Amino acid sequence: MSQISGQISGQISESVAAVNQRLRNAGVRLTLIVRGNTLSVRGTLPSKDGVGQKRERLRLGLPATEWGVKQAEFRAYQIWSEIVKGTFRWEVKKEKVETFGEVIERFRNSAYRDKTDQQWLAFYKAGLQLVQMDQPFQVRQVELAISGCPDGSWLRFRSVQTWVRILRFLKVSEDSIDKIKKLKGSYQYGSVVKRLIPTDEEISQARLLLKSPEWQKVFALMAIYGLRDHECWHCQVESEEPYRCRVLVGKTGERMVLPLPPHWVDWEPWLHELPRVKFSGNMSVYADRTARYFRNNKVGFPPYSLRHAYAIRASVSYGFPVSMSAKLMGHGVEVHTRIYHAWLSEAQLLETYKRMTT
């Protein structure tokens, strides 16, 4: 009978049991078993010292996933054939265990083959940098790596998101995935400290503080279209009405954005080159450079305040439904509601009330 670990999901248990039934029906006197998160076969095998036979367990180096079970069944038939022929040798049965790098590459080739390197790194680098690519893949190592991230941090939150997706692709047991999900911590998209959002007049005045045409362009793109800082380097702006901005590489994929307020297109955000930023594989380099430039030029608020101002402007000043505002921003309705409802000032609520009742 199979020895199924309590951590293995019912689906894997059923698959292993089905394999063992097929092996018995075929006269193969080997049993597929699960130890931890890996697969082995057990049966009477030639002794490792070459004298006689002994009941042994042979590690296959395969993960306890649906893919691993399929591979293990093939290996079991192969091993039994060698035993019957008298050609089985222990030294050639040392199976290569997949490394983290190999597992990640397999995931990328399957789930992200149509994405660019920049898109891949933007979404997954934070979580992937926690593991050593040349080390054997183990779910336990993922758990330990994430546990080492500060609780409540963005890094821990994003790492959990990353590895849950990869583990689901590998069809790892739901129990193991649930353990990873519980490591998310207290971070929430909307948990940032409530801040003062600059008015449109303050934004217009702050733009005049920037002497560099290149950085004025970054400022304009974030203010007019509510872009994330790194999206300024990965977008196209039309120079004719309706002056759409198409984000080509965004946190949530491509999207189209409209200018709000429309008259700010007088700043001509399609002109000039962008500042040169050496991309190191991590989108945060754009955020760091932009924030530093704002501080050095005493803008008076961080770059992301421009994006937040756009969100509130869309929902309040222009009355866009939440679903449309969220689409312009490139995130979900739930995220939009959680973040921006907390930032609606009394004056903005009164403005909406006045517009709706007059």
Coordinates of C-alpha atoms in Angstrom, one line a residue:
M1 CA 0.0 0.0 0.0
S2 CA 1.1 3.6 -0.6
Q3 CA 2.3 5.6 2.3
I4 CA 0.8 9.0 1.6
S5 CA 2.0 11.9 3.7
G6 CA -0.7 13.8 5.5
Q7 CA 0.5 16.9 3.7
I8 CA -0.3 15.5 0.2
S9 CA -3.6 16.6 -1.2
G10 CA -6.3 14.2 -2.0
Q11 CA -5.7 14.6 -5.7
I12 CA -2.1 13.5 -5.4
S13 CA -3.1 10.6 -3.1
E14 CA -5.6 9.4 -5.6
S15 CA -3.1 9.6 -8.5
V16 CA -0.4 7.6 -6.5
A17 CA -3.0 5.0 -5.6
A18 CA -4.1 4.7 -9.2
V19 CA -0.4 4.2 -10.3
N20 CA 0.1 1.5 -7.7
Q21 CA -3.0 -0.3 -8.9
R22 CA -1.7 -0.3 -12.5
L23 CA 1.7 -1.5 -11.4
R24 CA 0.1 -4.4 -9.5
N25 CA -2.1 -5.3 -12.5
A26 CA 1.0 -5.4 -14.7
G27 CA 2.9 -7.6 -12.2
V28 CA 5.4 -4.9 -11.3
R29 CA 6.3 -5.5 -7.7
L30 CA 7.3 -1.9 -6.9
T31 CA 5.2 0.6 -5.0
L32 CA 5.2 4.3 -5.5
I33 CA 5.4 6.2 -2.2
V34 CA 5.6 9.8 -1.0
R35 CA 8.1 11.1 1.5
G36 CA 7.8 14.8 2.4
N37 CA 7.3 16.5 -1.0
T38 CA 9.2 14.0 -3.2
L39 CA 8.5 10.6 -4.7
S40 CA 10.2 7.2 -4.3
V41 CA 9.6 3.6 -5.2
R42 CA 9.9 0.7 -2.7
G43 CA 10.3 -2.9 -3.3
T44 CA 12.7 -5.9 -3.3
L45 CA 15.8 -4.6 -5.2
P46 CA 19.3 -6.0 -5.7
S47 CA 21.4 -5.1 -2.7
K48 CA 23.7 -2.1 -3.0
D49 CA 26.7 -4.4 -2.2
G50 CA 25.7 -6.6 -5.1
V51 CA 25.0 -9.7 -2.9
G52 CA 21.4 -10.9 -3.0
Q53 CA 18.3 -8.8 -2.7
K54 CA 16.9 -6.5 -0.1
R55 CA 13.7 -4.5 0.5
E56 CA 14.8 -1.0 -0.3
R57 CA 13.5 2.5 -1.0
L58 CA 14.8 4.2 -4.2
R59 CA 14.5 8.0 -4.3
L60 CA 13.4 9.2 -7.7
G61 CA 14.2 12.9 -7.2
L62 CA 10.7 13.9 -8.5
P63 CA 8.3 16.3 -6.8
A64 CA 5.0 15.1 -5.4
T65 CA 3.0 16.8 -8.1
E66 CA 0.8 15.5 -10.9
W67 CA 3.7 15.9 -13.3
G68 CA 6.0 14.1 -10.9
V69 CA 3.6 11.2 -10.5
K70 CA 3.4 10.6 -14.3
Q71 CA 7.2 10.6 -14.5
A72 CA 7.5 8.3 -11.5
E73 CA 5.1 5.7 -13.1
F74 CA 7.3 5.6 -16.2
R75 CA 10.4 5.2 -14.0
A76 CA 8.8 2.4 -12.1
Y77 CA 8.2 0.3 -15.2
Q78 CA 11.7 1.1 -16.4
I79 CA 13.3 0.1 -13.1
W80 CA 11.3 -3.2 -13.0
S81 CA 12.3 -4.0 -16.5
E82 CA 16.0 -3.7 -15.5
I83 CA 15.5 -5.8 -12.4
V84 CA 13.9 -8.6 -14.5
K85 CA 16.7 -8.4 -17.1
G86 CA 19.4 -8.3 -14.4
T87 CA 20.7 -5.0 -15.6
F88 CA 19.7 -2.8 -12.6
R89 CA 22.6 -0.9 -11.1
W90 CA 22.2 1.4 -8.1
E91 CA 24.9 3.8 -9.3
V92 CA 23.0 4.7 -12.4
K93 CA 19.8 5.3 -10.5
K94 CA 20.9 8.5 -8.8
E95 CA 18.3 10.7 -10.4
K96 CA 19.0 14.4 -10.9
V97 CA 16.8 16.5 -8.6
E98 CA 15.4 19.6 -10.3
T99 CA 17.0 22.8 -9.1
F100 CA 15.2 26.0 -8.3
G101 CA 16.5 27.5 -11.5
E102 CA 15.1 24.6 -13.6
V103 CA 11.7 24.7 -11.9
I104 CA 11.5 28.5 -12.5
E105 CA 12.6 28.2 -16.1
R106 CA 9.9 25.5 -16.7
F107 CA 7.3 27.8 -15.2
R108 CA 8.4 30.7 -17.3
N109 CA 8.4 28.7 -20.5
S110 CA 4.9 27.5 -19.9
A111 CA 3.2 30.5 -18.3
Y112 CA 5.2 33.5 -19.4
R113 CA 6.7 32.5 -22.8
D114 CA 5.0 35.5 -24.5
K115 CA 6.3 38.0 -22.0
T116 CA 9.4 40.2 -22.3
D117 CA 12.3 39.9 -19.9
Q118 CA 11.3 43.3 -18.4
Q119 CA 7.7 42.1 -17.8
W120 CA 9.0 38.8 -16.2
L121 CA 11.4 40.6 -13.9
A122 CA 8.9 43.3 -13.0
F123 CA 6.5 40.7 -11.6
Y124 CA 8.7 37.9 -10.3
K125 CA 12.2 39.1 -9.4
A126 CA 11.3 40.1 -5.8
G127 CA 10.2 36.5 -5.0
L128 CA 12.7 34.6 -7.1
Q129 CA 15.8 36.4 -5.6
L130 CA 15.1 34.7 -2.2
V131 CA 16.3 31.3 -3.4
Q132 CA 19.6 29.9 -4.8
M133 CA 19.0 28.9 -8.4
D134 CA 21.5 26.0 -8.3
Q135 CA 20.0 24.4 -5.1
P136 CA 17.6 21.5 -5.2
F137 CA 14.0 22.6 -5.3
Q138 CA 12.1 22.0 -2.1
V139 CA 8.9 23.6 -0.9
R140 CA 10.3 23.7 2.6
Q141 CA 13.2 26.0 1.4
V142 CA 10.6 28.3 -0.2
E143 CA 8.8 28.5 3.2
L144 CA 12.0 29.3 5.1
A145 CA 13.0 31.9 2.6
I146 CA 9.7 33.8 2.8
S147 CA 9.7 33.5 6.6
G148 CA 13.0 35.4 6.6
C149 CA 11.4 38.5 5.0
P150 CA 10.2 41.2 7.4
D151 CA 6.5 40.8 8.4
G152 CA 4.2 43.3 6.8
S153 CA 6.8 44.1 4.1
W154 CA 6.0 44.4 0.4
L155 CA 8.8 41.9 -0.3
R156 CA 7.1 39.2 1.8
F157 CA 3.7 40.0 0.2
R158 CA 5.1 39.8 -3.4
S159 CA 7.2 36.7 -2.7
V160 CA 4.1 34.8 -1.5
Q161 CA 2.2 35.9 -4.6
T162 CA 5.1 34.7 -6.8
W163 CA 5.6 31.3 -5.2
V164 CA 1.9 30.5 -4.9
R165 CA 1.7 30.9 -8.7
I166 CA 4.7 28.7 -9.3
L167 CA 3.6 26.0 -6.8
R168 CA 0.2 25.8 -8.4
F169 CA 1.8 25.4 -11.8
L170 CA 3.8 22.5 -10.3
K171 CA 0.6 21.1 -8.9
V172 CA 2.1 21.0 -5.4
S173 CA -0.4 19.9 -2.7
E174 CA -2.9 22.6 -1.6
D175 CA -1.9 22.0 2.0
S176 CA 1.7 23.1 1.2
I177 CA 0.4 26.1 -0.8
D178 CA -1.9 27.1 2.1
K179 CA 1.2 27.2 4.4
I180 CA 2.9 29.6 2.0
K181 CA -0.2 31.8 1.7
K182 CA -0.4 32.1 5.4
L183 CA 3.1 33.7 5.4
K184 CA 1.7 36.8 3.5
G185 CA 1.8 38.9 6.7
S186 CA -0.1 42.1 7.4
Y187 CA 0.8 44.0 4.2
Q188 CA -2.1 45.4 2.2
Y189 CA -2.1 47.6 -0.9
G190 CA -4.2 50.1 1.0
S191 CA -2.2 50.0 4.2
V192 CA 0.0 53.0 3.3
V193 CA -0.2 56.0 5.6
K194 CA -2.9 58.4 4.6
R195 CA -1.2 61.4 3.1
L196 CA -2.1 64.9 1.7
I197 CA -2.8 64.8 -2.0
P198 CA -1.6 67.9 -3.9
T199 CA -4.3 70.0 -5.6
D200 CA -4.2 70.6 -9.3
E201 CA -2.8 74.1 -8.7
E202 CA 0.0 72.8 -6.5
I203 CA 0.9 70.2 -9.1
S204 CA 1.0 72.9 -11.8
Q205 CA 3.3 75.0 -9.7
A206 CA 5.6 72.1 -8.7
R207 CA 6.2 71.3 -12.3
L208 CA 7.8 74.7 -12.8
L209 CA 10.4 73.7 -10.2
L210 CA 11.9 71.1 -12.6
K211 CA 14.4 72.6 -15.0
S212 CA 15.2 69.4 -16.9
P213 CA 12.9 68.8 -19.9
E214 CA 13.4 65.1 -19.5
W215 CA 12.2 65.0 -15.9
Q216 CA 9.4 67.4 -16.7
K217 CA 8.2 64.7 -19.1
V218 CA 8.2 62.1 -16.3
F219 CA 6.3 64.5 -14.1
A220 CA 3.8 65.3 -16.8
L221 CA 3.2 61.6 -17.6
M222 CA 2.5 60.8 -14.0
A223 CA 0.4 63.8 -13.4
I224 CA -1.7 63.7 -16.6
Y225 CA -2.1 60.0 -16.9
G226 CA -1.6 58.7 -13.4
L227 CA 1.2 56.4 -14.4
R228 CA 3.4 54.4 -12.1
D229 CA 6.9 55.8 -12.2
H230 CA 8.4 52.9 -14.2
E231 CA 5.5 53.0 -16.7
C232 CA 6.8 56.4 -17.9
W233 CA 9.6 54.6 -19.6
H234 CA 7.3 52.0 -21.2
C235 CA 4.5 53.9 -22.8
Q236 CA 3.5 55.7 -26.0
V237 CA 1.5 59.0 -26.0
E238 CA -0.5 60.2 -29.0
S239 CA 0.0 63.8 -30.0
E240 CA -3.5 64.2 -31.4
E241 CA -6.9 64.0 -29.8
P242 CA -7.9 62.3 -27.6
Y243 CA -4.2 62.2 -26.6
R244 CA -4.3 58.6 -25.4
C245 CA -1.4 57.1 -23.5
R246 CA -0.8 53.4 -24.1
V247 CA 1.1 51.6 -21.3
L248 CA 3.2 48.9 -22.9
V249 CA 4.7 47.3 -19.8
G250 CA 2.7 47.8 -16.6
K251 CA 2.3 46.0 -13.3
T252 CA -1.0 44.5 -14.5
G253 CA -0.2 44.4 -18.3
E254 CA -1.0 46.8 -21.1
R255 CA -3.7 49.4 -20.8
M256 CA -5.0 52.6 -22.4
V257 CA -5.2 55.8 -20.3
L258 CA -6.9 59.2 -20.9
P259 CA -5.6 62.6 -19.9
L260 CA -7.1 64.2 -16.8
P261 CA -7.5 67.1 -16.7
P262 CA -7.5 67.3 -20.5
H263 CA -6.0 70.8 -20.7
W264 CA -2.7 69.6 -19.2
V265 CA -1.9 68.1 -22.6
D266 CA -0.7 71.6 -23.3
W267 CA 2.4 70.4 -21.5
E268 CA 3.0 68.2 -24.6
P269 CA 4.1 65.0 -22.8
W270 CA 5.0 63.4 -26.1
L271 CA 7.9 65.7 -26.6
H272 CA 11.5 65.3 -25.4
E273 CA 13.5 62.2 -24.5
L274 CA 13.1 60.5 -21.1
P275 CA 16.0 60.6 -18.5
R276 CA 18.5 57.8 -19.1
V277 CA 18.2 55.1 -16.4
K278 CA 20.3 52.0 -16.4
F279 CA 17.9 49.1 -16.1
S280 CA 19.3 46.4 -13.8
G281 CA 16.5 43.9 -14.1
N282 CA 14.5 45.5 -11.3
M283 CA 11.8 48.1 -12.0
S284 CA 12.5 49.7 -8.7
V285 CA 15.5 51.6 -10.3
Y286 CA 13.0 53.9 -12.0
A287 CA 11.2 54.6 -8.7
D288 CA 14.5 55.3 -6.9
R289 CA 15.7 57.7 -9.5
T290 CA 12.4 59.5 -9.8
A291 CA 12.0 59.9 -6.0
R292 CA 15.5 61.2 -5.7
Y293 CA 15.0 63.8 -8.4
F294 CA 11.8 65.0 -6.7
R295 CA 13.6 65.3 -3.4
N296 CA 16.6 67.1 -4.8
N297 CA 14.4 69.7 -6.5
K298 CA 12.1 70.2 -3.5
V299 CA 8.9 69.3 -5.3
G300 CA 7.1 69.0 -1.9
F301 CA 5.5 65.6 -2.4
P302 CA 6.6 62.1 -3.6
P303 CA 6.1 61.0 -7.2
Y304 CA 3.3 58.6 -6.4
S305 CA 1.2 61.5 -5.1
L306 CA 0.7 62.5 -8.7
R307 CA -0.8 59.0 -9.5
H308 CA -3.0 59.2 -6.4
A309 CA -4.2 62.7 -7.4
Y310 CA -5.2 61.3 -10.8
A311 CA -7.2 58.5 -9.2
I312 CA -9.2 60.9 -7.1
R313 CA -9.6 63.4 -9.9
A314 CA -11.1 60.6 -12.1
S315 CA -13.5 59.5 -9.4
V316 CA -14.5 62.8 -7.9
S317 CA -13.9 65.7 -10.3
Y318 CA -14.9 63.9 -13.5
G319 CA -17.3 61.4 -11.9
F320 CA -15.9 58.2 -13.5
P321 CA -17.5 55.0 -12.1
V322 CA -15.1 53.1 -9.8
S323 CA -14.8 50.3 -12.4
M324 CA -13.6 52.8 -15.1
S325 CA -11.3 54.6 -12.7
A326 CA -9.7 51.3 -11.7
K327 CA -9.3 50.3 -15.3
L328 CA -7.5 53.6 -16.1
M329 CA -5.2 53.1 -13.1
G330 CA -4.4 49.5 -14.1
H331 CA -5.6 47.7 -10.9
G332 CA -8.8 46.0 -9.6
V333 CA -11.9 47.6 -8.3
E334 CA -11.3 46.2 -4.8
V335 CA -7.8 47.7 -4.7
H336 CA -9.1 51.1 -6.0
T337 CA -11.9 51.3 -3.4
R338 CA -9.7 50.2 -0.5
I339 CA -7.0 52.8 -1.3
Y340 CA -8.7 55.9 -2.5
H341 CA -11.9 56.0 -0.5
A342 CA -9.6 56.6 2.5
W343 CA -8.2 59.6 0.8
L344 CA -11.3 61.5 -0.2
S345 CA -11.2 64.8 1.6
E346 CA -14.3 66.4 3.1
A347 CA -14.0 69.1 0.4
Q348 CA -14.0 66.5 -2.3
L349 CA -17.1 64.7 -0.8
L350 CA -18.9 68.1 -0.7
E351 CA -17.9 68.8 -4.3
T352 CA -19.4 65.5 -5.4
Y353 CA -22.5 66.1 -3.3
K354 CA -23.0 69.6 -4.9
R355 CA -22.6 68.2 -8.4
M356 CA -25.1 65.4 -7.8
T357 CA -27.8 67.6 -6.1
T358 CA -27.8 70.7 -8.3

